[in-house]
Every structure is written in C-alpha cells, then in structure tokens.
Coordinates of C-alpha atoms in Angstrom, one line a residue:
M26 CA -38.2 70.9 49.5
R27 CA -34.8 72.4 49.1
F28 CA -33.3 69.6 51.1
T29 CA -34.9 67.0 48.9
R30 CA -33.6 68.7 45.8
L31 CA -30.2 68.8 47.3
I32 CA -30.2 65.1 48.1
L33 CA -31.5 64.3 44.6
G34 CA -28.8 66.5 43.0
I35 CA -26.1 64.8 45.1
L36 CA -27.4 61.4 44.0
V37 CA -27.4 62.3 40.3
V38 CA -23.9 63.6 40.6
L39 CA -22.7 60.5 42.4
A40 CA -24.5 58.3 39.7
A41 CA -22.8 60.2 36.9
L42 CA -19.5 60.0 38.6
W43 CA -20.0 56.2 39.1
I44 CA -20.9 55.7 35.4
I45 CA -18.0 57.8 34.2
V46 CA -15.5 56.2 36.5
G47 CA -16.9 52.7 35.9
E48 CA -16.8 53.2 32.1
Q49 CA -13.3 54.6 32.2
M50 CA -11.8 52.2 34.8
A51 CA -13.3 49.0 33.2
G52 CA -10.6 46.9 31.5
A53 CA -10.9 47.6 27.7
S54 CA -8.7 47.7 24.7
G55 CA -8.6 49.6 21.5
D56 CA -7.6 48.4 18.0
A57 CA -8.6 44.8 18.5
V58 CA -7.8 42.9 15.2
V59 CA -9.2 39.6 13.9
N60 CA -6.1 37.6 13.1
A61 CA -5.2 34.0 12.2
R62 CA -2.2 31.7 11.5
V63 CA -0.6 31.8 8.1
V64 CA 0.5 28.5 6.4
T65 CA 3.4 28.7 3.8
L66 CA 3.2 26.3 1.0
R67 CA 6.5 25.2 -0.5
A68 CA 7.6 23.3 -3.6
D69 CA 8.1 19.6 -2.9
T70 CA 10.6 19.4 -5.8
A71 CA 12.4 21.5 -8.3
G72 CA 10.7 22.2 -11.6
R73 CA 8.4 24.4 -13.6
I74 CA 5.5 25.7 -11.6
E75 CA 1.9 26.2 -12.9
M76 CA -0.6 28.2 -11.0
P77 CA -4.1 29.0 -12.1
N78 CA -5.1 32.7 -11.9
R79 CA -6.9 33.1 -8.5
L80 CA -7.9 36.2 -6.7
L81 CA -6.2 37.1 -3.4
G82 CA -8.5 36.4 -0.6
S83 CA -10.4 33.6 -2.4
H84 CA -11.5 30.6 -0.4
V85 CA -9.6 27.3 -0.6
E86 CA -10.7 23.9 0.8
I87 CA -8.6 21.2 2.4
G88 CA -7.0 19.0 -0.3
E89 CA -7.8 21.5 -3.1
G90 CA -5.1 21.7 -5.8
I91 CA -3.9 25.3 -6.1
A92 CA -0.6 24.8 -8.0
S93 CA 1.5 22.1 -9.6
V94 CA 5.3 21.5 -10.2
D95 CA 6.7 19.4 -13.0
D96 CA 10.3 18.4 -13.4
A97 CA 10.9 17.1 -16.9
L98 CA 14.6 16.3 -16.1
V99 CA 14.0 13.9 -13.2
D100 CA 16.4 10.9 -13.2
V101 CA 14.6 7.7 -14.3
I102 CA 17.7 5.6 -15.1
R103 CA 17.2 3.4 -12.1
L104 CA 13.5 2.9 -12.9
N105 CA 14.3 2.0 -16.5
D106 CA 16.9 -0.6 -15.3
L107 CA 14.4 -2.2 -13.0
R108 CA 11.8 -2.3 -15.8
M109 CA 14.4 -4.0 -18.1
E110 CA 15.2 -6.5 -15.4
R111 CA 11.5 -7.2 -15.0
A112 CA 11.3 -7.8 -18.8
F113 CA 14.2 -10.2 -18.7
L114 CA 12.5 -12.1 -15.9
D115 CA 9.3 -12.3 -18.0
A116 CA 11.3 -13.6 -20.9
E117 CA 12.9 -16.2 -18.7
A118 CA 9.6 -17.3 -17.2
G119 CA 8.2 -17.6 -20.8
R120 CA 11.1 -19.8 -21.8
I121 CA 10.6 -22.1 -18.8
E122 CA 6.9 -22.3 -19.4
A123 CA 7.5 -23.3 -23.0
D124 CA 10.0 -26.0 -21.9
L125 CA 7.5 -27.2 -19.4
A126 CA 4.8 -27.5 -22.0
E127 CA 7.1 -29.3 -24.4
S128 CA 8.4 -31.6 -21.7
G129 CA 4.8 -32.3 -20.6
A130 CA 3.8 -33.3 -24.1
I131 CA 6.8 -35.6 -24.5
L132 CA 6.0 -37.1 -21.1
E133 CA 2.5 -37.8 -22.1
G134 CA 3.7 -39.6 -25.2
L135 CA 6.2 -41.7 -23.2
K136 CA 3.5 -42.6 -20.7
T137 CA 1.2 -43.7 -23.6
R138 CA 4.0 -45.8 -25.1
G139 CA 4.8 -47.3 -21.7
E140 CA 1.1 -48.2 -21.1
T141 CA 1.0 -49.8 -24.6
F142 CA 4.2 -51.8 -23.9
H143 CA 2.9 -52.9 -20.5
A144 CA -0.4 -54.1 -21.9
R145 CA 1.2 -56.0 -24.9
R146 CA 4.0 -57.5 -22.7
L147 CA 1.4 -58.9 -20.3
E148 CA -0.5 -60.3 -23.3
E149 CA 2.7 -61.8 -24.6
V150 CA 3.7 -63.5 -21.2
R151 CA 0.1 -64.8 -20.7
T152 CA 0.1 -66.3 -24.2
R153 CA 3.5 -68.0 -23.7
L154 CA 2.4 -69.2 -20.3
S155 CA -0.8 -70.6 -21.8
H156 CA 1.1 -72.6 -24.5
A157 CA 3.7 -73.8 -21.9
R158 CA 1.0 -75.1 -19.7
A159 CA -0.5 -76.9 -22.6
R160 CA 2.8 -78.5 -23.6
L161 CA 3.4 -79.5 -19.9
A162 CA -0.1 -81.1 -19.7
L163 CA 0.5 -83.0 -23.0
L164 CA 3.8 -84.4 -21.7
E165 CA 2.3 -85.4 -18.4
E166 CA -0.5 -87.2 -20.2
R167 CA 1.8 -89.1 -22.7
G168 CA 4.2 -90.6 -20.2
A169 CA 7.4 -92.2 -21.5
V170 CA 8.1 -92.4 -25.2
D171 CA 10.3 -94.6 -27.3
A172 CA 12.8 -93.6 -29.8
G173 CA 10.3 -93.9 -32.6
E174 CA 8.1 -91.3 -31.0
Q175 CA 10.9 -88.9 -30.4
R176 CA 9.4 -86.7 -33.0
V177 CA 6.5 -86.1 -30.7
V178 CA 8.9 -84.8 -28.0
D179 CA 10.6 -82.7 -30.6
A180 CA 7.3 -81.3 -31.6
V181 CA 6.4 -80.4 -28.0
D182 CA 9.9 -79.2 -27.1
P183 CA 11.9 -78.1 -30.2
G184 CA 15.1 -78.1 -28.2
Q185 CA 16.1 -74.5 -28.8
D186 CA 16.9 -74.2 -25.1
R187 CA 18.9 -77.4 -24.7
L188 CA 22.6 -77.6 -24.2
P189 CA 24.6 -79.2 -27.1
A190 CA 25.6 -82.2 -25.0
E191 CA 22.2 -82.6 -23.2
P192 CA 20.7 -86.0 -24.0
V193 CA 17.2 -86.1 -25.4
L194 CA 15.3 -87.8 -22.7
F195 CA 11.7 -87.7 -21.9
E196 CA 12.3 -86.9 -18.2
L197 CA 14.5 -84.0 -19.2
A198 CA 11.9 -82.7 -21.6
L199 CA 9.2 -82.9 -18.9
D200 CA 11.4 -81.1 -16.4
H201 CA 12.2 -78.5 -18.9
A202 CA 8.5 -77.9 -19.6
R203 CA 7.8 -77.5 -15.9
E204 CA 10.7 -75.1 -15.6
R205 CA 9.3 -73.0 -18.5
V206 CA 5.9 -72.8 -16.9
E207 CA 7.3 -71.7 -13.5
V208 CA 9.5 -69.1 -15.1
L209 CA 6.7 -67.7 -17.1
E210 CA 4.4 -67.6 -14.0
I211 CA 7.2 -65.6 -12.2
A212 CA 7.5 -63.3 -15.2
L213 CA 3.7 -62.8 -15.4
A214 CA 3.5 -61.9 -11.7
A215 CA 6.4 -59.4 -12.0
A216 CA 4.8 -57.9 -15.2
E217 CA 1.5 -57.5 -13.4
A218 CA 3.4 -55.6 -10.7
G219 CA 5.0 -53.3 -13.3
V220 CA 8.4 -55.1 -13.3
F221 CA 9.6 -56.7 -16.5
L222 CA 12.2 -59.6 -16.3
G223 CA 12.4 -60.4 -19.9
D224 CA 15.6 -58.4 -20.7
G225 CA 17.4 -59.6 -17.6
Y226 CA 18.8 -56.2 -16.8
N227 CA 15.9 -53.8 -17.3
D228 CA 12.9 -53.8 -15.0
A229 CA 11.0 -51.2 -17.1
P230 CA 10.9 -50.3 -20.8
N231 CA 13.1 -47.5 -22.2
S232 CA 10.1 -45.2 -22.6
E233 CA 9.2 -45.6 -18.9
Q234 CA 12.8 -45.0 -17.8
Y235 CA 13.1 -41.9 -19.9
A236 CA 9.8 -40.7 -18.5
V237 CA 11.2 -41.0 -15.0
V238 CA 14.2 -38.9 -16.0
L239 CA 11.9 -36.4 -17.7
E240 CA 9.7 -36.0 -14.6
G241 CA 12.8 -35.0 -12.7
E242 CA 13.6 -32.4 -15.3
I243 CA 10.0 -31.1 -15.2
A244 CA 10.2 -30.8 -11.4
G245 CA 13.4 -28.8 -11.8
L246 CA 11.8 -26.5 -14.4
Q247 CA 8.8 -25.9 -12.1
A248 CA 11.2 -25.0 -9.3
S249 CA 13.0 -22.6 -11.6
L250 CA 9.7 -21.1 -12.7
T251 CA 8.6 -20.5 -9.1
E252 CA 12.0 -18.9 -8.3
T253 CA 11.7 -16.6 -11.4
R254 CA 8.2 -15.5 -10.4
Q255 CA 9.3 -14.7 -6.9
R256 CA 12.2 -12.7 -8.2
A257 CA 9.7 -10.9 -10.5
E258 CA 7.5 -10.1 -7.5
A259 CA 10.5 -8.7 -5.7
V260 CA 11.4 -6.6 -8.7
D261 CA 7.8 -5.4 -8.9
A262 CA 8.0 -4.1 -5.3
R263 CA 11.2 -2.3 -6.1
I264 CA 9.7 -0.8 -9.3
E265 CA 6.7 0.4 -7.2
R266 CA 9.0 2.1 -4.7
E267 CA 11.1 3.6 -7.4
E268 CA 8.0 4.9 -9.2
V269 CA 6.9 6.6 -6.0
R270 CA 10.3 8.2 -5.7
V271 CA 10.3 9.4 -9.3
N272 CA 6.8 10.7 -9.1
T273 CA 7.7 12.6 -5.9
L274 CA 10.8 14.1 -7.6
R275 CA 8.8 14.8 -10.8
G276 CA 6.4 16.9 -8.8
G277 CA 2.6 17.1 -8.9
Q278 CA -0.2 19.0 -7.3
I279 CA 0.4 21.3 -4.4
E280 CA -2.7 20.9 -2.2
S281 CA -4.1 23.1 0.4
P282 CA -3.6 21.6 3.9
V283 CA -6.2 23.9 5.5
R284 CA -9.5 25.5 4.8
G285 CA -8.9 29.2 4.5
L286 CA -8.0 32.1 2.3
L287 CA -5.4 32.7 -0.4
W288 CA -3.3 35.3 1.3
T289 CA -0.1 36.0 -0.8
V290 CA 1.4 34.6 -4.0
L291 CA 5.2 34.3 -3.9
Q292 CA 5.9 32.9 -7.3
S293 CA 4.7 33.5 -10.9
D294 CA 3.1 31.0 -13.2
G295 CA 5.7 29.3 -15.4
V296 CA 8.8 30.1 -13.4
T297 CA 11.3 27.4 -12.3
V298 CA 11.5 26.8 -8.6
Q299 CA 13.8 24.8 -6.4
R300 CA 12.8 22.3 -3.8
G301 CA 11.7 24.0 -0.7
D302 CA 11.0 27.4 -2.3
P303 CA 7.9 29.2 -0.9
V304 CA 5.1 29.3 -3.4
M305 CA 2.2 31.0 -1.6
T306 CA 0.7 31.6 1.9
L307 CA -2.8 30.6 3.1
V308 CA -4.7 31.9 6.1
D309 CA -6.0 29.0 8.3
C310 CA -9.6 30.0 9.1
A311 CA -9.7 27.3 11.8
S312 CA -7.2 29.3 13.8
V313 CA -9.0 32.6 13.9
M314 CA -8.2 34.7 17.0
V315 CA -8.4 38.4 18.1
T316 CA -5.2 40.1 19.0
V317 CA -5.5 43.3 21.2
P318 CA -3.1 45.7 22.8
V319 CA -3.9 46.8 26.4
S320 CA -2.3 49.1 29.0
E321 CA 0.1 47.8 31.6
N322 CA -2.6 48.4 34.3
V323 CA -5.2 46.3 32.5
Y324 CA -2.6 43.6 31.4
N325 CA -1.5 42.9 35.0
R326 CA -5.1 42.1 36.0
L327 CA -5.6 39.5 33.2
E328 CA -5.1 35.8 33.4
I329 CA -5.1 33.0 30.8
G330 CA -8.6 31.5 30.6
Q331 CA -10.3 34.6 31.8
E332 CA -13.5 35.5 30.0
A333 CA -13.7 38.6 27.8
R334 CA -16.0 40.1 25.2
V335 CA -15.4 41.4 21.7
R336 CA -17.4 43.8 19.6
L337 CA -16.3 44.4 16.0
N338 CA -16.6 47.8 14.5
G339 CA -19.7 48.2 12.5
S340 CA -21.5 45.4 14.4
S341 CA -23.7 45.6 17.4
E342 CA -23.1 42.0 18.3
V343 CA -21.0 41.3 21.4
L344 CA -19.1 38.0 21.1
D345 CA -17.9 35.9 24.0
A346 CA -14.1 35.3 24.2
T347 CA -11.5 33.7 26.3
I348 CA -7.9 34.9 26.9
S349 CA -5.6 32.4 25.4
R350 CA -2.2 34.1 25.4
L351 CA -0.5 37.0 27.3
A352 CA 2.6 37.9 25.2
G353 CA 3.5 41.1 27.0
S354 CA 5.2 44.2 25.5
G355 CA 7.3 44.2 22.3
A356 CA 5.8 40.9 21.2
A357 CA 6.9 41.2 17.6
T358 CA 8.1 37.6 17.2
V359 CA 4.7 36.1 18.0
Y360 CA 3.3 37.8 14.8
E361 CA 5.8 36.2 12.4
H362 CA 3.3 33.5 11.4
L363 CA 0.1 35.5 11.7
A364 CA -1.8 37.2 8.9
V365 CA -1.9 40.8 10.3
A366 CA 1.3 42.3 11.7
P367 CA 1.1 44.7 14.7
S368 CA 1.6 48.4 14.4
Q369 CA 4.3 50.3 16.2
Q370 CA 1.8 51.6 18.7
H371 CA 0.6 48.1 19.3
L372 CA 4.1 46.8 20.1
E373 CA 4.5 49.7 22.6
R374 CA 1.6 48.3 24.6
Y375 CA 1.0 44.8 26.0
D376 CA -0.2 42.1 23.7
V377 CA -3.2 39.8 24.5
A378 CA -4.7 37.1 22.3
L379 CA -8.3 36.1 22.5
T380 CA -10.1 32.9 21.3
V381 CA -13.5 33.7 19.9
P382 CA -15.5 30.5 19.3
A383 CA -18.2 32.4 17.3
L384 CA -15.7 33.5 14.7
R385 CA -13.9 30.1 14.6
D386 CA -17.1 28.1 14.2
A387 CA -18.3 30.3 11.4
G388 CA -15.9 28.7 8.9
N389 CA -14.7 30.8 5.9
E390 CA -17.7 33.1 6.2
G391 CA -16.4 34.1 9.6
C392 CA -12.8 34.4 8.6
L393 CA -12.9 38.2 8.8
I394 CA -9.2 38.7 8.8
G395 CA -8.2 42.3 9.4
R396 CA -11.6 43.5 11.0
T397 CA -11.1 45.8 13.9
G398 CA -13.0 46.3 17.1
R399 CA -12.7 46.5 20.9
A400 CA -12.3 44.0 23.6
F401 CA -13.6 44.2 27.2
F402 CA -12.4 42.4 30.2
D403 CA -14.6 43.8 33.1
E404 CA -18.3 44.6 33.6
R405 CA -19.4 48.1 32.8
P406 CA -22.4 50.1 34.1
F407 CA -24.0 50.4 30.7
D408 CA -23.7 46.7 29.7
W409 CA -27.3 46.1 30.5
L410 CA -28.2 48.8 28.0
R411 CA -25.8 47.7 25.4
G412 CA -27.6 44.3 25.3
F413 CA -30.5 46.0 23.6

C-alpha cells in the first residue's frame, strides 16, 4: 500500500511539474494590442475648410463626405476666355445660318423665275415655229407668183430679214421660209434641252446664271458653317477640361477612401488650409491586425505564416491567427502609420504582427482598436480545458 501511494505521489508531482513547465515554456505574449493602419486625408487644394461636427471614433463609409474645401479666389480667366470664344463662334454660326436662309430664299425665287422663263420661251419658240411652218406650206402650195401678186409674198414674208439689195423673188422667199423653219426647229430642240439660242451669246437666262453663282456661294457658306461648328466642338472640349481643372482647384468634398473610424482631427472648421495640408486621419478597419511583443527565445522560434491564437481580455473566445510580420526589436518605424503606438517596454522586446480573420471580417463592429489581450504560439496542457 505504501509503495502504491508513493508511486501515485510521484505521478502527481510529475504531472504538476509537466503542467507548470508546459504552461510556462509555451510560446506566449503579453500586451497584445488590436491595431490597424491609419489613413491621412489631405486637402486637394487651398481654401476655406468646412467640417461637420463629428465625434472621434465615429464610423465612416467608403465615399462618405467628411469635409469640404472651397477656394473663392481660384483663377477662372482662362475659362472665361474660352467661354467668350465659344460665344463668338455661336454668333458667327448664327450669321452664317442667316446668310444661308436668305440665300436659299433668293435661290428659290431665281429658280421659279427660271422655270417661268423656260416654259414661256418654249411656248414662244413653238408658236413661231408653227407660224413659220404654215407660211412655208402656203408658199409651197402657191408656186411662182407674178409681180401683181407680190403683195401675197409680202404678206407671207414681210421682208424684215432681207438684205437691202436682195431682190424680191419667189425662190428667195421660199428658201428664206425654209431657213426660218429649220432655225426655229434647232432653237426648239435646244430650248427643250435647257439651252437658249435666242440671244446668241447666252445659253441660259440671267436668273438661271445668277442662281448658279448663288449655289456656289451657298456651298461656301455651308462649308464655313461646318468649320465653325467643328471649331465650337473643339472649344467645348477645351472648356470641359478647363472646368475640371477649375473645379479641382476650387475644391470640393473630401471623401473617405476607407471604411473605418474617425481617429484624429488635425484642422478646425473654417480655417484656411493649403494644398496638401493634413486634415484628419482615419483608421482602416479592413487592415485590422494584432501587434504583440515577445521574448527573444519565443521570437526565434516563430516563422511567417505560422498559426497562432489570440484571446482578448474580457472575452473567453480564442481567435485563430497567422503570423504576418516579424519586425524584431526596436521596431518603432513600423508603427508610424498604425493607430496605436508601442510602449517603451514593447520596443525593448521583439515585435510580431498577427492577422486575425475573425476581427477583419467583422467590419466596423470588429474594429476594436486598442483592445488588449494575449497571443499564444504553442499548444499548452490546459488548452482542452480552456475550450470549455
């Protein structure tokens, strides 16, 4: 019995020693802190800043306007010059359009006059040809005439087209009548084709000739109008680019690029800022991490990508984590753009950064910046009990 008790006592002592040593030798850290990257918002332009009153730590969404800058002294001379040039082009286009409308009306009138002239000239030539054919037929039916019947010839051919020394003979009168018929037939064929031979030097009436000239002028006006409109389109493009530039210089909304928390306010409402001046800082909740200091012995056993666990103080939940960065000792520079700066004791140890998906996926509700806890890198004897 005594031997059994001795054996059991030894086993209990060994188990206690194993638990104590296992708990103490397991890789663990103290003062683990939930941290995240900080985004600094700067003024895009110089001007007067307006910021609504917001509590520090309030949530902001991506694209949410949280401040605005307005520069009332922005240079708009170039924009005004371009707008004036555009107005001049509009006036020029209006003048050309008025000239086109007036020239078109004149052209329609000339075409109407030309059509009237063409119709009446054809009617005239057909009438003269009809009478000439009738006279020719009469002469061909009568045959030769004597002197006493010369008045008949004079009646048929008054003699206005005869030469002064031309004898009055029947043959000549008959030949002249045939000539008149042939000439009128040629004139009629030309008139039906749109060519008029009556004047001897004009193949078209004055109205039609002027209409041809006016059509050329209208074509030139249309080309000028097209050119003016294309120049106006080019000026519109330049005005659009200049408006973008002026609006950029004038300022506008400062929008949040991240979903997170309002961390610090660096300017006051109503002050004048210069381009590039910092306005405020935001915590990016999508970049939540846990930063922990560890001893040199633990640090040298860690590797990037190694699994770890984190438990926040005040919570019994153990969160899975992964080592994402091993910064070593004195890692003050890696905290320049993080929300929570390290303590002096932290910098005297070795810095490790952990990625905790459960905190990152929780969104703003899980953006527990500043919460503390512990991180564990090895299995411990009481882990099975802690699970309960």
